[in-house]
PDB file of C-alpha atoms in Angstrom:
ATOM      1  CA  MET A 142       0.000   0.000   0.000  1.00  0.00           C
ATOM      2  CA  LYS A 143       1.510   3.294  -1.107  1.00  0.00           C
ATOM      3  CA  LEU A 144       0.265   6.562   0.404  1.00  0.00           C
ATOM      4  CA  GLU A 145       1.399  10.158  -0.130  1.00  0.00           C
ATOM      5  CA  SER A 146       0.853  13.182   2.067  1.00  0.00           C
ATOM      6  CA  SER A 147      -0.389  16.422   0.632  1.00  0.00           C
ATOM      7  CA  VAL A 148       2.326  18.890  -0.361  1.00  0.00           C
ATOM      8  CA  ARG A 149       3.337  21.268   2.448  1.00  0.00           C
ATOM      9  CA  GLN A 150       4.979  24.671   2.080  1.00  0.00           C
ATOM     10  CA  VAL A 151       8.046  25.174   4.276  1.00  0.00           C
ATOM     11  CA  PRO A 152       9.358  28.684   5.064  1.00  0.00           C
ATOM     12  CA  HIS A 153      12.972  27.513   4.670  1.00  0.00           C
ATOM     13  CA  SER A 154      15.231  26.665   1.752  1.00  0.00           C
ATOM     14  CA  GLN A 155      15.333  23.186   0.253  1.00  0.00           C
ATOM     15  CA  GLN A 156      18.982  22.853   1.344  1.00  0.00           C
ATOM     16  CA  ALA A 157      18.205  23.830   4.963  1.00  0.00           C
ATOM     17  CA  VAL A 158      15.424  21.237   5.148  1.00  0.00           C
ATOM     18  CA  TYR A 159      17.649  18.571   3.609  1.00  0.00           C
ATOM     19  CA  ASN A 160      20.603  19.408   5.878  1.00  0.00           C
ATOM     20  CA  THR A 161      18.477  19.022   8.995  1.00  0.00           C
ATOM     21  CA  LEU A 162      16.526  15.926   8.024  1.00  0.00           C
ATOM     22  CA  SER A 163      19.436  14.026   6.453  1.00  0.00           C
ATOM     23  CA  ASP A 164      21.158  13.839   9.860  1.00  0.00           C
ATOM     24  CA  LEU A 165      18.507  12.572  12.255  1.00  0.00           C
ATOM     25  CA  SER A 166      20.547  13.563  15.311  1.00  0.00           C
ATOM     26  CA  HIS A 167      19.477  17.171  14.524  1.00  0.00           C
ATOM     27  CA  LEU A 168      15.897  16.182  15.339  1.00  0.00           C
ATOM     28  CA  GLN A 169      16.817  15.424  18.965  1.00  0.00           C
ATOM     29  CA  ALA A 170      17.281  19.151  19.604  1.00  0.00           C
ATOM     30  CA  LEU A 171      14.147  20.057  17.617  1.00  0.00           C
ATOM     31  CA  LYS A 172      11.683  17.766  19.368  1.00  0.00           C
ATOM     32  CA  ASP A 173      11.116  20.330  22.140  1.00  0.00           C
ATOM     33  CA  ARG A 174      10.737  23.219  19.668  1.00  0.00           C
ATOM     34  CA  ILE A 175       7.463  22.366  17.929  1.00  0.00           C
ATOM     35  CA  PRO A 176       5.609  25.676  17.601  1.00  0.00           C
ATOM     36  CA  GLU A 177       2.717  26.106  20.023  1.00  0.00           C
ATOM     37  CA  GLY A 178      -0.591  26.874  18.367  1.00  0.00           C
ATOM     38  CA  SER A 179       0.221  24.733  15.341  1.00  0.00           C
ATOM     39  CA  MET A 180      -2.213  22.081  16.602  1.00  0.00           C
ATOM     40  CA  SER A 181      -5.012  21.809  19.132  1.00  0.00           C
ATOM     41  CA  ASP A 182      -3.949  21.448  22.784  1.00  0.00           C
ATOM     42  CA  LYS A 183      -5.025  17.793  22.785  1.00  0.00           C
ATOM     43  CA  GLU A 184      -3.049  17.053  19.593  1.00  0.00           C
ATOM     44  CA  MET A 185      -0.028  18.913  20.987  1.00  0.00           C
ATOM     45  CA  ASP A 186      -0.137  16.932  24.252  1.00  0.00           C
ATOM     46  CA  ASP A 187      -0.471  13.687  22.311  1.00  0.00           C
ATOM     47  CA  VAL A 188       2.457  14.563  20.026  1.00  0.00           C
ATOM     48  CA  LYS A 189       4.670  15.645  22.938  1.00  0.00           C
ATOM     49  CA  ALA A 190       3.899  12.397  24.788  1.00  0.00           C
ATOM     50  CA  LYS A 191       4.910  10.410  21.687  1.00  0.00           C
ATOM     51  CA  LEU A 192       8.050  12.497  21.189  1.00  0.00           C
ATOM     52  CA  GLN A 193       9.280  11.587  24.658  1.00  0.00           C
ATOM     53  CA  ASP A 194       9.812   8.048  23.392  1.00  0.00           C
ATOM     54  CA  LEU A 195      11.733   9.145  20.294  1.00  0.00           C
ATOM     55  CA  THR A 196      15.457   8.463  20.044  1.00  0.00           C
ATOM     56  CA  PHE A 197      17.765   9.450  17.203  1.00  0.00           C
ATOM     57  CA  ASP A 198      21.254   9.016  15.864  1.00  0.00           C
ATOM     58  CA  ARG A 199      22.678  10.217  12.553  1.00  0.00           C
ATOM     59  CA  ASN A 200      21.081   7.459  10.433  1.00  0.00           C
ATOM     60  CA  SER A 201      18.205   6.016  12.436  1.00  0.00           C
ATOM     61  CA  MET A 202      15.304   6.783  14.717  1.00  0.00           C
ATOM     62  CA  SER A 203      13.209   4.725  17.083  1.00  0.00           C
ATOM     63  CA  VAL A 204       9.851   5.391  18.726  1.00  0.00           C
ATOM     64  CA  SER A 205       7.613   3.418  21.043  1.00  0.00           C
ATOM     65  CA  ILE A 206       4.039   3.281  19.761  1.00  0.00           C
ATOM     66  CA  SER A 207       1.244   1.808  21.830  1.00  0.00           C
ATOM     67  CA  PRO A 208       0.136  -0.991  21.350  1.00  0.00           C
ATOM     68  CA  ILE A 209       2.691  -1.888  18.630  1.00  0.00           C
ATOM     69  CA  GLY A 210       5.869  -1.414  20.662  1.00  0.00           C
ATOM     70  CA  ASN A 211       9.216  -0.143  19.398  1.00  0.00           C
ATOM     71  CA  VAL A 212       9.431   0.845  15.736  1.00  0.00           C
ATOM     72  CA  SER A 213      12.770   1.782  14.170  1.00  0.00           C
ATOM     73  CA  MET A 214      13.728   3.038  10.763  1.00  0.00           C
ATOM     74  CA  ARG A 215      17.061   3.749   9.132  1.00  0.00           C
ATOM     75  CA  ILE A 216      18.091   6.096   6.330  1.00  0.00           C
ATOM     76  CA  VAL A 217      19.000   3.930   3.333  1.00  0.00           C
ATOM     77  CA  GLU A 218      19.402   6.593   0.654  1.00  0.00           C
ATOM     78  CA  ARG A 219      20.140  10.303   0.461  1.00  0.00           C
ATOM     79  CA  GLU A 220      19.833  12.343  -2.736  1.00  0.00           C
ATOM     80  CA  GLU A 221      21.010  15.843  -1.816  1.00  0.00           C
ATOM     81  CA  PRO A 222      19.054  18.132  -1.631  1.00  0.00           C
ATOM     82  CA  LYS A 223      15.938  16.379  -2.968  1.00  0.00           C
ATOM     83  CA  MET A 224      15.138  13.196  -1.082  1.00  0.00           C
ATOM     84  CA  ILE A 225      15.773  11.053   1.989  1.00  0.00           C
ATOM     85  CA  LYS A 226      14.615   7.430   1.983  1.00  0.00           C
ATOM     86  CA  PHE A 227      14.094   5.238   5.051  1.00  0.00           C
ATOM     87  CA  GLU A 228      13.347   1.552   5.628  1.00  0.00           C
ATOM     88  CA  SER A 229      11.813  -0.059   8.677  1.00  0.00           C
ATOM     89  CA  GLU A 230      14.147  -2.079  10.872  1.00  0.00           C
ATOM     90  CA  LYS A 231      12.228  -3.159  13.948  1.00  0.00           C
ATOM     91  CA  SER A 232       8.584  -3.062  13.082  1.00  0.00           C
ATOM     92  CA  PRO A 233       5.724  -5.529  12.814  1.00  0.00           C
ATOM     93  CA  LEU A 234       4.992  -3.854   9.465  1.00  0.00           C
ATOM     94  CA  LYS A 235       7.710  -3.658   6.796  1.00  0.00           C
ATOM     95  CA  PHE A 236       7.716  -0.276   5.078  1.00  0.00           C
ATOM     96  CA  LYS A 237       9.725   2.261   3.120  1.00  0.00           C
ATOM     97  CA  PHE A 238       9.269   5.942   3.831  1.00  0.00           C
ATOM     98  CA  TRP A 239      10.667   8.927   2.002  1.00  0.00           C
ATOM     99  CA  ILE A 240      10.685  12.691   2.223  1.00  0.00           C
ATOM    100  CA  GLN A 241      10.866  14.702  -0.983  1.00  0.00           C
ATOM    101  CA  MET A 242      11.945  18.348  -0.918  1.00  0.00           C
ATOM    102  CA  LEU A 243      11.537  20.796  -3.797  1.00  0.00           C
ATOM    103  CA  PRO A 244      12.566  24.444  -4.006  1.00  0.00           C
ATOM    104  CA  VAL A 245       9.915  27.103  -4.434  1.00  0.00           C
ATOM    105  CA  GLU A 246      12.066  30.223  -4.022  1.00  0.00           C
ATOM    106  CA  ALA A 247      15.467  30.855  -2.418  1.00  0.00           C
ATOM    107  CA  ALA A 248      14.053  30.831   1.111  1.00  0.00           C
ATOM    108  CA  THR A 249      11.026  28.550   0.686  1.00  0.00           C
ATOM    109  CA  SER A 250      10.463  24.968  -0.329  1.00  0.00           C
ATOM    110  CA  LYS A 251       7.833  22.301  -0.255  1.00  0.00           C
ATOM    111  CA  ILE A 252       7.817  18.743   1.050  1.00  0.00           C
ATOM    112  CA  ARG A 253       5.832  15.597   0.430  1.00  0.00           C
ATOM    113  CA  LEU A 254       6.011  12.352   2.398  1.00  0.00           C
ATOM    114  CA  THR A 255       5.391   8.906   0.957  1.00  0.00           C
ATOM    115  CA  ILE A 256       5.060   5.553   2.676  1.00  0.00           C
ATOM    116  CA  ASP A 257       5.048   2.195   0.938  1.00  0.00           C
ATOM    117  CA  ALA A 258       3.956  -0.424   3.466  1.00  0.00           C
ATOM    118  CA  ASP A 259       3.659  -4.186   3.187  1.00  0.00           C
ATOM    119  CA  VAL A 260       0.073  -4.455   4.407  1.00  0.00           C
ATOM    120  CA  PRO A 261      -1.773  -7.752   3.992  1.00  0.00           C
ATOM    121  CA  PHE A 262      -4.844  -7.395   1.774  1.00  0.00           C
ATOM    122  CA  PHE A 263      -7.272  -8.226   4.605  1.00  0.00           C
ATOM    123  CA  ALA A 264      -5.785  -5.471   6.834  1.00  0.00           C
ATOM    124  CA  LYS A 265      -5.753  -2.612   4.286  1.00  0.00           C
ATOM    125  CA  GLY A 266      -9.182  -1.344   5.328  1.00  0.00           C
ATOM    126  CA  MET A 267      -8.149  -1.115   8.977  1.00  0.00           C
ATOM    127  CA  VAL A 268      -4.697   0.377   8.365  1.00  0.00           C
ATOM    128  CA  GLU A 269      -5.165   2.862   5.525  1.00  0.00           C
ATOM    129  CA  LYS A 270      -7.019   5.645   7.368  1.00  0.00           C
ATOM    130  CA  PRO A 271      -4.782   5.753  10.499  1.00  0.00           C
ATOM    131  CA  LEU A 272      -1.666   5.506   8.334  1.00  0.00           C
ATOM    132  CA  ARG A 273      -2.839   8.364   6.094  1.00  0.00           C
ATOM    133  CA  GLU A 274      -3.688  10.508   9.161  1.00  0.00           C
ATOM    134  CA  ALA A 275      -0.251   9.819  10.697  1.00  0.00           C
ATOM    135  CA  LEU A 276       1.465  10.719   7.414  1.00  0.00           C
ATOM    136  CA  GLU A 277      -0.420  14.040   7.256  1.00  0.00           C
ATOM    137  CA  LYS A 278       0.425  14.884  10.888  1.00  0.00           C
ATOM    138  CA  ILE A 279       4.109  14.150  10.312  1.00  0.00           C
ATOM    139  CA  ALA A 280       4.065  16.308   7.162  1.00  0.00           C
ATOM    140  CA  THR A 281       2.425  19.147   9.107  1.00  0.00           C
ATOM    141  CA  MET A 282       5.017  18.911  11.889  1.00  0.00           C
ATOM    142  CA  LEU A 283       7.937  18.804   9.444  1.00  0.00           C
ATOM    143  CA  ALA A 284       6.600  21.899   7.679  1.00  0.00           C
ATOM    144  CA  MET A 285       6.746  23.804  10.998  1.00  0.00           C
ATOM    145  CA  VAL A 286      10.218  22.762  12.138  1.00  0.00           C
ATOM    146  CA  PRO A 287      12.531  25.759  12.659  1.00  0.00           C
ATOM    147  CA  TYR A 288      15.228  24.630  10.195  1.00  0.00           C
ATOM    148  CA  ALA A 289      18.652  26.274  10.510  1.00  0.00           C
ATOM    149  CA  GLU A 290      19.611  28.171   7.368  1.00  0.00           C
TER     150      GLU A 290
END
């Protein structure tokens, strides 16, 4: 099952977005800097609770998701400054995930997220909507990250 997020405008250059996201250790410092008011209070509390379980290094990230458990993914391909591709490592669901970045102007860009998950046919109906919603929330959060220029 392949799903794409909607395209999000980012008020930072394509290179700045790529530089930050291509080294996942940068996200450790950013996880406490999600702009307030970008989501409802309930959504913000839920996101912050999830972010507490996030760990990063340069090439991988891991998060604990209830009731699934630990899910990890690793960067498997970088195409500067256009794309970063990930694959699941520890996950009950095998998937590939990528972030595409395109320039709009010198100081603005746009991003789109794609996930290609190995979902059994009988489970597609149960998984598609939550997976699509998660993809959109991640895209929204990534569009609001204060990327360093």
